[in-house]
Short mmCIF file of C-alpha atoms in Angstrom, two decimals:
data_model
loop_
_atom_site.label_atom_id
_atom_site.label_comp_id
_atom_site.label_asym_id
_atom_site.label_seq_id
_atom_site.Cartn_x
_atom_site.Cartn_y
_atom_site.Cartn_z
CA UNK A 1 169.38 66.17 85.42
CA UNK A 2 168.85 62.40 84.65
CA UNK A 3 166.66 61.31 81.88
CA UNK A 4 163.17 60.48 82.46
CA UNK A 5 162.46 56.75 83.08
CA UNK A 6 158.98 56.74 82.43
CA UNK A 7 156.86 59.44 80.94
CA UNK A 8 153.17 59.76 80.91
CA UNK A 9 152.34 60.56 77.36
CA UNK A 10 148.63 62.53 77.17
CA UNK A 11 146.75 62.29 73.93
CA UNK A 12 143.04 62.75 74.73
CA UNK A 13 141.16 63.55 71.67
CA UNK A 14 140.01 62.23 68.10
CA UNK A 15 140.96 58.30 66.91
CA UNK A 16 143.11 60.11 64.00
CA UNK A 17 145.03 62.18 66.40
CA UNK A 18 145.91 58.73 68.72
CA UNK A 19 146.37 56.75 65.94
CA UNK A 20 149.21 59.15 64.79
CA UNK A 21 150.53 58.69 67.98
CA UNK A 22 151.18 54.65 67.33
CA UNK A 23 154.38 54.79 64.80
CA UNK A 24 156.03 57.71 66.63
CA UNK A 25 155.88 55.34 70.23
CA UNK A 26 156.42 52.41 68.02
CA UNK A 27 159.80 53.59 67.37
CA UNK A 28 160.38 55.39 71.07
CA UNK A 29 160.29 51.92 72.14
CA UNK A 30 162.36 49.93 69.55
CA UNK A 31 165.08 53.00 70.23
CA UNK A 32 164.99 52.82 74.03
CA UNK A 33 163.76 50.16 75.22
CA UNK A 34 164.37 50.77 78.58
CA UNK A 35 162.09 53.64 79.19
CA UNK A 36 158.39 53.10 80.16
CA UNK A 37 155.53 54.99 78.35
CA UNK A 38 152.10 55.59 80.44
CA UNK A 39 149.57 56.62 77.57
CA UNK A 40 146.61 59.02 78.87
CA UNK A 41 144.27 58.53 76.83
CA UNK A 42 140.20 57.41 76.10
CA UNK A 43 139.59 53.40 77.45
CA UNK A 44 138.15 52.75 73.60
CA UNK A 45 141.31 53.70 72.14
CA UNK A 46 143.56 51.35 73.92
CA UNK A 47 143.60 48.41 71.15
CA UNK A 48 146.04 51.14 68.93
CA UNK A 49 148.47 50.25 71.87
CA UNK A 50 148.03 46.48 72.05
CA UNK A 51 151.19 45.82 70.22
CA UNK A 52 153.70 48.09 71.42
CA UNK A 53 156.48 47.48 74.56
CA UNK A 54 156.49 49.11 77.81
CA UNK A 55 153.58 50.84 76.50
CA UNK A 56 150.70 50.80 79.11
CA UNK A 57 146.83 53.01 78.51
CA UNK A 58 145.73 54.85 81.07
CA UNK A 59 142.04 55.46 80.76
CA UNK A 60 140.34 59.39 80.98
CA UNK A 61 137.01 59.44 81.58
CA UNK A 62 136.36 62.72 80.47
CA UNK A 63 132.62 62.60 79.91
CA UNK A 64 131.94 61.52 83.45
CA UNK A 65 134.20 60.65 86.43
CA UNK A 66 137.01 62.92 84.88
CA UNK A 67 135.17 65.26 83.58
CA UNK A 68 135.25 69.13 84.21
CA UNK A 69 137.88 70.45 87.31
CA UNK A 70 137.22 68.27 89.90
CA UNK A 71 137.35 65.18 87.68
CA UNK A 72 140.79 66.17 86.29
CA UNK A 73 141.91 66.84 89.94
CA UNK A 74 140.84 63.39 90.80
CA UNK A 75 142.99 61.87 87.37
CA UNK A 76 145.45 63.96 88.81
CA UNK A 77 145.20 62.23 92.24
CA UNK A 78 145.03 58.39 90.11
CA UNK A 79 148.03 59.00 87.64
CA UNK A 80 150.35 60.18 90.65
CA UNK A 81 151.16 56.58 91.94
CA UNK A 82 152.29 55.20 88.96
CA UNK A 83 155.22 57.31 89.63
CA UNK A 84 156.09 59.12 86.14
CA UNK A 85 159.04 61.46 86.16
CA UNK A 86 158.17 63.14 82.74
CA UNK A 87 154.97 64.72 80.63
CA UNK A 88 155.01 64.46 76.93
CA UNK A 89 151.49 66.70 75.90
CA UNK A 90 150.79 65.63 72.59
CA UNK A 91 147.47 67.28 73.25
CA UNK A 92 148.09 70.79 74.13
CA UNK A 93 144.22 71.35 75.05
CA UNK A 94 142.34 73.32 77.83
CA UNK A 95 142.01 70.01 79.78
CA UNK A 96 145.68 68.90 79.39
CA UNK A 97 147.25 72.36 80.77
CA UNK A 98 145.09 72.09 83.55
CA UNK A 99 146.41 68.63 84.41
CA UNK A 100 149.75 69.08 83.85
CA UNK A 101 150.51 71.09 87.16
CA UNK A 102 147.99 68.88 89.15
CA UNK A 103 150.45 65.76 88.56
CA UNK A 104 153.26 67.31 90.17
CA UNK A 105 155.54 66.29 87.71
CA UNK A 106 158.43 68.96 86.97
CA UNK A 107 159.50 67.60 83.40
CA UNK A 108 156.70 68.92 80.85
CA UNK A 109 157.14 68.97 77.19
CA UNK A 110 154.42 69.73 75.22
CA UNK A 111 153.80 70.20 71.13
CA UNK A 112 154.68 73.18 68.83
CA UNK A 113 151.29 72.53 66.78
CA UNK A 114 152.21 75.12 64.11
CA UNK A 115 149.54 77.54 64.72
CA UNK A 116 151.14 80.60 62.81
CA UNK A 117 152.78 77.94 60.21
CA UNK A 118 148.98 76.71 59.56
CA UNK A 119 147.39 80.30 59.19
CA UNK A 120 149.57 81.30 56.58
CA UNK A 121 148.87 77.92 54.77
CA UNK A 122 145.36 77.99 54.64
CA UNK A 123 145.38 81.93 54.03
CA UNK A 124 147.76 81.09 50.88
CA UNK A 125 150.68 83.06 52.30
CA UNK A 126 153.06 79.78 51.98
CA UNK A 127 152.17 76.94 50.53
CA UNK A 128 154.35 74.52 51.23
CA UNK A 129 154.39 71.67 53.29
CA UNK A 130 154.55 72.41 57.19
CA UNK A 131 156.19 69.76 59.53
CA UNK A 132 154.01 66.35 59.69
CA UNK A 133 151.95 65.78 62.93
CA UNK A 134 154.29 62.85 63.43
CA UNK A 135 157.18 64.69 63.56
CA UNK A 136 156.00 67.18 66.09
CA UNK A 137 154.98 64.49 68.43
CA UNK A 138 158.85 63.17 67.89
CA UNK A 139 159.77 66.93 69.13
CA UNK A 140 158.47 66.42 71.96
CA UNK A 141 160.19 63.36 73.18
CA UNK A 142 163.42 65.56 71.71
CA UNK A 143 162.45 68.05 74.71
CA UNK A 144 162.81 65.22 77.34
CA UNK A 145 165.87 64.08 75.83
CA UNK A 146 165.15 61.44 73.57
CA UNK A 147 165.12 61.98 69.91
CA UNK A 148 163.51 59.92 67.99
CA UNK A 149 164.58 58.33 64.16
CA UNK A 150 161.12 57.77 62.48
CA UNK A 151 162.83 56.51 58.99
CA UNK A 152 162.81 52.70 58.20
CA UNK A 153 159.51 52.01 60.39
CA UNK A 154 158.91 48.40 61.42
CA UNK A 155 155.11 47.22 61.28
CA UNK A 156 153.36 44.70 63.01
CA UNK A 157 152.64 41.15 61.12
CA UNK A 158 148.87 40.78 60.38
CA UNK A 159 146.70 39.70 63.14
CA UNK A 160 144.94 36.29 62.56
CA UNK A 161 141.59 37.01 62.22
CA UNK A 162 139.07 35.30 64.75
CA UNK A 163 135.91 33.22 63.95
CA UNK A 164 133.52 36.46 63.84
CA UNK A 165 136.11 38.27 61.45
CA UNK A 166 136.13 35.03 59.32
CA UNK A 167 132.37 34.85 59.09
CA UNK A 168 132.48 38.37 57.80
CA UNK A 169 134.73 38.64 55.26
CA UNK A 170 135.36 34.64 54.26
CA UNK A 171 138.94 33.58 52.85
CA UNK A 172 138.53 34.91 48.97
CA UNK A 173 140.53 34.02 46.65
CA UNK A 174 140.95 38.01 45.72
CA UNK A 175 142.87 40.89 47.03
CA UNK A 176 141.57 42.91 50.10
CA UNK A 177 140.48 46.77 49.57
CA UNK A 178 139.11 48.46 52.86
CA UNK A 179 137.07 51.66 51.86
CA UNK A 180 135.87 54.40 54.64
CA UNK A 181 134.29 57.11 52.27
CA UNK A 182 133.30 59.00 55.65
CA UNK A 183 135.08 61.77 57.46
CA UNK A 184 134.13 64.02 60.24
CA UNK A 185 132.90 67.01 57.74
CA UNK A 186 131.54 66.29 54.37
CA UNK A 187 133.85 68.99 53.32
CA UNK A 188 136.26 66.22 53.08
CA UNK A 189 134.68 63.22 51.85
CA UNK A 190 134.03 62.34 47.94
CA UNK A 191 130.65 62.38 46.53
CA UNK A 192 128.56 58.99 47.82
CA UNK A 193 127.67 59.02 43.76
CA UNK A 194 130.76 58.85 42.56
CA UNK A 195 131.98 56.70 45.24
CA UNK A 196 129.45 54.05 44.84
CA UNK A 197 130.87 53.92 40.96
CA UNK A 198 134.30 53.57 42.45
CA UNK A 199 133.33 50.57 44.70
CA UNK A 200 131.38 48.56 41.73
CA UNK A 201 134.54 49.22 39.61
CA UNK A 202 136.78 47.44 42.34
CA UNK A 203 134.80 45.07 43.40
CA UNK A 204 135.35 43.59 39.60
CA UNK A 205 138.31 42.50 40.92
CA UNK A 206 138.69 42.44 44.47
CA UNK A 207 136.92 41.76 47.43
CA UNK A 208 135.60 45.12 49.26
CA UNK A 209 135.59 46.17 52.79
CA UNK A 210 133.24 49.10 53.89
CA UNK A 211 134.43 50.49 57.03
CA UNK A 212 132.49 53.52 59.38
CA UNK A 213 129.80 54.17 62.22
CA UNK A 214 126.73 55.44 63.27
CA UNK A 215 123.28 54.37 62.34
CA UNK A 216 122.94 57.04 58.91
CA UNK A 217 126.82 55.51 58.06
CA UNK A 218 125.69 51.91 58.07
CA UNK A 219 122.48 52.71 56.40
CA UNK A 220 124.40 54.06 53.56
CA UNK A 221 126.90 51.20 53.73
CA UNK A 222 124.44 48.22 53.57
CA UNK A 223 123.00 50.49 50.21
CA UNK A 224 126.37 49.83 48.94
CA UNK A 225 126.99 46.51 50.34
CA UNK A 226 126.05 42.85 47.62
CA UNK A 227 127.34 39.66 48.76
CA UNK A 228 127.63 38.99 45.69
CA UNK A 229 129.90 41.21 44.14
CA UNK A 230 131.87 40.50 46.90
CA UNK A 231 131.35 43.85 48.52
CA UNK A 232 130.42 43.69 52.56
CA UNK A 233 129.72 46.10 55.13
CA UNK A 234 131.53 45.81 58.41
CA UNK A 235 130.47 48.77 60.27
CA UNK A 236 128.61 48.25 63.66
CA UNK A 237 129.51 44.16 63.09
CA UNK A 238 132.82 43.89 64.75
CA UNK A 239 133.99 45.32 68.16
CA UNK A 240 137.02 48.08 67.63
CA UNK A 241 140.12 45.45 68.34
CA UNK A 242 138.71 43.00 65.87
CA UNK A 243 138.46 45.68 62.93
CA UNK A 244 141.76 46.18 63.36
CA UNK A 245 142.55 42.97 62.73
CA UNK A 246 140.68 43.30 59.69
CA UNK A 247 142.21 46.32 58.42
CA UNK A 248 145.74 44.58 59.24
CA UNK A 249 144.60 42.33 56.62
CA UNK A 250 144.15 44.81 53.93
CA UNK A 251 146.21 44.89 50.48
CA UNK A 252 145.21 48.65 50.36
CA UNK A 253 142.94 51.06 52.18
CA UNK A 254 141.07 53.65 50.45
CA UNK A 255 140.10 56.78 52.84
CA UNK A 256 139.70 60.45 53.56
CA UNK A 257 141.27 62.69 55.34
CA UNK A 258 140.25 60.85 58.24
CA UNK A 259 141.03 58.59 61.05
CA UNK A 260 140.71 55.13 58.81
CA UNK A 261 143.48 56.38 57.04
CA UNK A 262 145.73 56.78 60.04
CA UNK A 263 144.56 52.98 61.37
CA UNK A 264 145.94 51.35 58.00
CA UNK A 265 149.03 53.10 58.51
CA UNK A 266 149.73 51.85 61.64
CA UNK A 267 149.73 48.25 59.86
CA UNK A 268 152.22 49.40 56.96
CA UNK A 269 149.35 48.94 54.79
CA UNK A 270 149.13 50.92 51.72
CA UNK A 271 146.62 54.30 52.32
CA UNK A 272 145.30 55.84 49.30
CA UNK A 273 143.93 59.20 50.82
CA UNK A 274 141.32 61.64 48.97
CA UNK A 275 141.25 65.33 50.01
CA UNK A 276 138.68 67.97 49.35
CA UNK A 277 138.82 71.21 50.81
CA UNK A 278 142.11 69.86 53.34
CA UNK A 279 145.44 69.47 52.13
CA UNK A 280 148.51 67.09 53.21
CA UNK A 281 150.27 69.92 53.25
CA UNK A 282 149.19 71.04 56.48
CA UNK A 283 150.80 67.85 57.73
CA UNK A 284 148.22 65.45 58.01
CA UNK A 285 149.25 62.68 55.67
CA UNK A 286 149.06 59.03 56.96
CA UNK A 287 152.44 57.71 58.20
CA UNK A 288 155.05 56.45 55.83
CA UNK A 289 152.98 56.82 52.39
CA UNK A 290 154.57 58.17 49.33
CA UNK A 291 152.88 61.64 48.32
CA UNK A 292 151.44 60.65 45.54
CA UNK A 293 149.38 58.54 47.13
CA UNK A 294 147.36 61.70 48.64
CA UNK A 295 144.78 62.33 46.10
CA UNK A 296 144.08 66.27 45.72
CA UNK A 297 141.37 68.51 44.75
CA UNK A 298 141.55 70.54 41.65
CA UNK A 299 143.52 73.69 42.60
CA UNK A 300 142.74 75.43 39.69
CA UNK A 301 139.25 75.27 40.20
CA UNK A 302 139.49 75.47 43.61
CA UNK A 303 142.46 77.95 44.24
CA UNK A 304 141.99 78.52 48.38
CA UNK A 305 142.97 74.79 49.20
CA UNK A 306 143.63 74.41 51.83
CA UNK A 307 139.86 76.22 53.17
CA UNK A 308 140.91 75.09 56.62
CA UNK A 309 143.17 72.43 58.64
CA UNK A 310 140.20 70.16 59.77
CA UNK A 311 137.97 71.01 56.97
CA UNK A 312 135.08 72.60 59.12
CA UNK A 313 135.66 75.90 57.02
CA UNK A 314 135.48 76.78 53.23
CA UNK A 315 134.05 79.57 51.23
CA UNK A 316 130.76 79.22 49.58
CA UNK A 317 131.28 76.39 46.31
CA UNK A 318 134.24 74.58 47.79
CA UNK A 319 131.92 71.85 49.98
CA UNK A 320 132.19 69.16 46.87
CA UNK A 321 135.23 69.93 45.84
CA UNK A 322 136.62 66.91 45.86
CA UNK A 323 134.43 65.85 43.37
CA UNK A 324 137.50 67.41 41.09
CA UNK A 325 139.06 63.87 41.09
CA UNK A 326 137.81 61.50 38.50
CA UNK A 327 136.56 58.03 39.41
CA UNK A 328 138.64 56.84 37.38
CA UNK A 329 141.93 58.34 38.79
CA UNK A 330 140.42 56.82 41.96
CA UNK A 331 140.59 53.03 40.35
CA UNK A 332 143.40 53.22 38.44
CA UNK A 333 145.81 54.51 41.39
CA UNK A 334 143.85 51.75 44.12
CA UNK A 335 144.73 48.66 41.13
CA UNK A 336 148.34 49.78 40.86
CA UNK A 337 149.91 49.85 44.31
CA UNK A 338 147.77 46.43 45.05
CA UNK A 339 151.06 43.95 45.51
CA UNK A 340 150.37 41.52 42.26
#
């Protein structure tokens, strides 16, 4: 059977899981250039793609026109024109098994998530790290016949930053530090207390970047934020394509376990990643970072790390426990991967 030619490549859910999607298609297309990727995924998410070849974004509406059986049938009926002979499900969801069959589309390969692998990590059976998330969307091009080499990445060059960007963040003398102390549970984020010590402590040196969302996010941000100290909050003040640009930009990024993380990777830009009740272990870590640049909860004082994959479970006394890492260890780790 001939190789596929173009494959529709379904990846529906959260901006982390997408993002991790970039580098692996990155290098699809620098390997084999003559195959066309169709990318299923949310409209908002197609700036990740903006850069890549033969990449195209097909938009889901899932929360309206796409939405429930009849608005997957109807995808279904969309997608079927573009003619893809090949399904890469980096999803593996309710709503992506019931698409699959609709498209007609005999070549399916679909991700090994690790279930079993995970249980026994977070039930402390085997710790050890599992396969990354990367490399499990790589199997699945494997499947259709095209393995992919994700060693010596290439990254795109750093977006010039438009008038609105510029107005922002200015053209300081100083290096650039992005920080996004928000993740999806606060199971996994460091103490607003101690991170507000950590941002006056940078912002010594170096201009900093607040990144997140939502209207209790950005109140908490503009607490942080003073002009001048050189510390500004850009959440809710650019659109998504142009805080990419900004984060492009970046000398480092400092993160959780969380989708920020996963958008300065995409750049090549150094992540330093904080974990509380998660671990990197369960194969999570941002793309192409050395491991020490994951920064762990205690494990002696909080022995059943990792609580849970996603960090929506932990046992009573475990919800701050990333507190464990000193502010300092924070600093000193940001100031010595910053290029000089």
């Amino acid at each position: 059977m001939p190789k596929p030619k173009h494959i529709l490549v379904i990846r529906l859910s959260a901006m982390g899981d997408v993002a991790m999607t970039v580098p692996v298609l990155r290098a699809f297309t620098k390997q084999y250039p003559d195959v066309k990727l169709t990318v299923l995924t949310r409209d908002f998410f197609k700036p990740l793609f903006r850069d890549l070849e033969n990449v195209s974004v097909y938009p889901a509406h899932v929360k309206d026109q796409h939405k429930g059986l009849k608005g997957l049938y109807k995808l279904s009926r969309e997608i079927r024109p573009l003619n893809c002979d090949a399904v890469a499900d980096l999803h593996k969801v309710l709503r992506s098994r019931v698409l699959k069959p609709l498209l007609g589309i005999r070549k399916v390969a679909t991700i090994n998530k690790g279930r079993k692998e995970k249980k026994r990590l977070i039930k402390g059976k085997d710790f050890k790290p599992l396969k990354t998330t990367h490399q499990r969307y790589a199997d699945v091009f494997k499947t259709l016949g095209y393995p992919i080499d994700l060693s010596g990445p290439t990254f795109p060059v750093a977006s010039r930053l438009n008038e609105n960007c510029l107005k922002l963040i200015g053209k300081p003398n100083k290096k650039r530090i992005g920080i996004a102390p928000f993740a999806a549970h606060e199971s996994k984020m460091y103490p607003l207390e101690q991170m507000e010590q950590v941002i006056e402590k940078l912002s010594v040196d170096y201009q900093v970047l607040l990144f997140g969302g939502g209207k209790k996010e950005i109140q908490i941000l503009n607490y942080f934020e003073s002009e001048d100290k050189g510390i500004i909050n850009l959440a809710g003040k650019l659109s998504f394509d142009e805080e990419l640009d900004v984060i492009s930009n970046l000398d480092v990024m400092l993160s959780m376990d969380s989708g920020n993380a996963h958008l300065a990777a995409i750049f090549g830009i150094p992540v330093i990643t904080i974990w509380g009740v998660t671990h990197p272990y369960a194969g999570f870590a941002p793309f192409n970072q050395p491991a020490d640049y994951c920064l762990l909860a205690d494990r002696t004082q909080y022995p059943k790390i990792p609580t849970s994959v996603y960090g929506n479970k932990f046992p009573e006394g475990y919800k701050n426990a990333a507190e464990s890492i000193a502010v300092e260890t924070i600093v000193n780790k940001l100031k010595s991967v910053i290029p000089a």
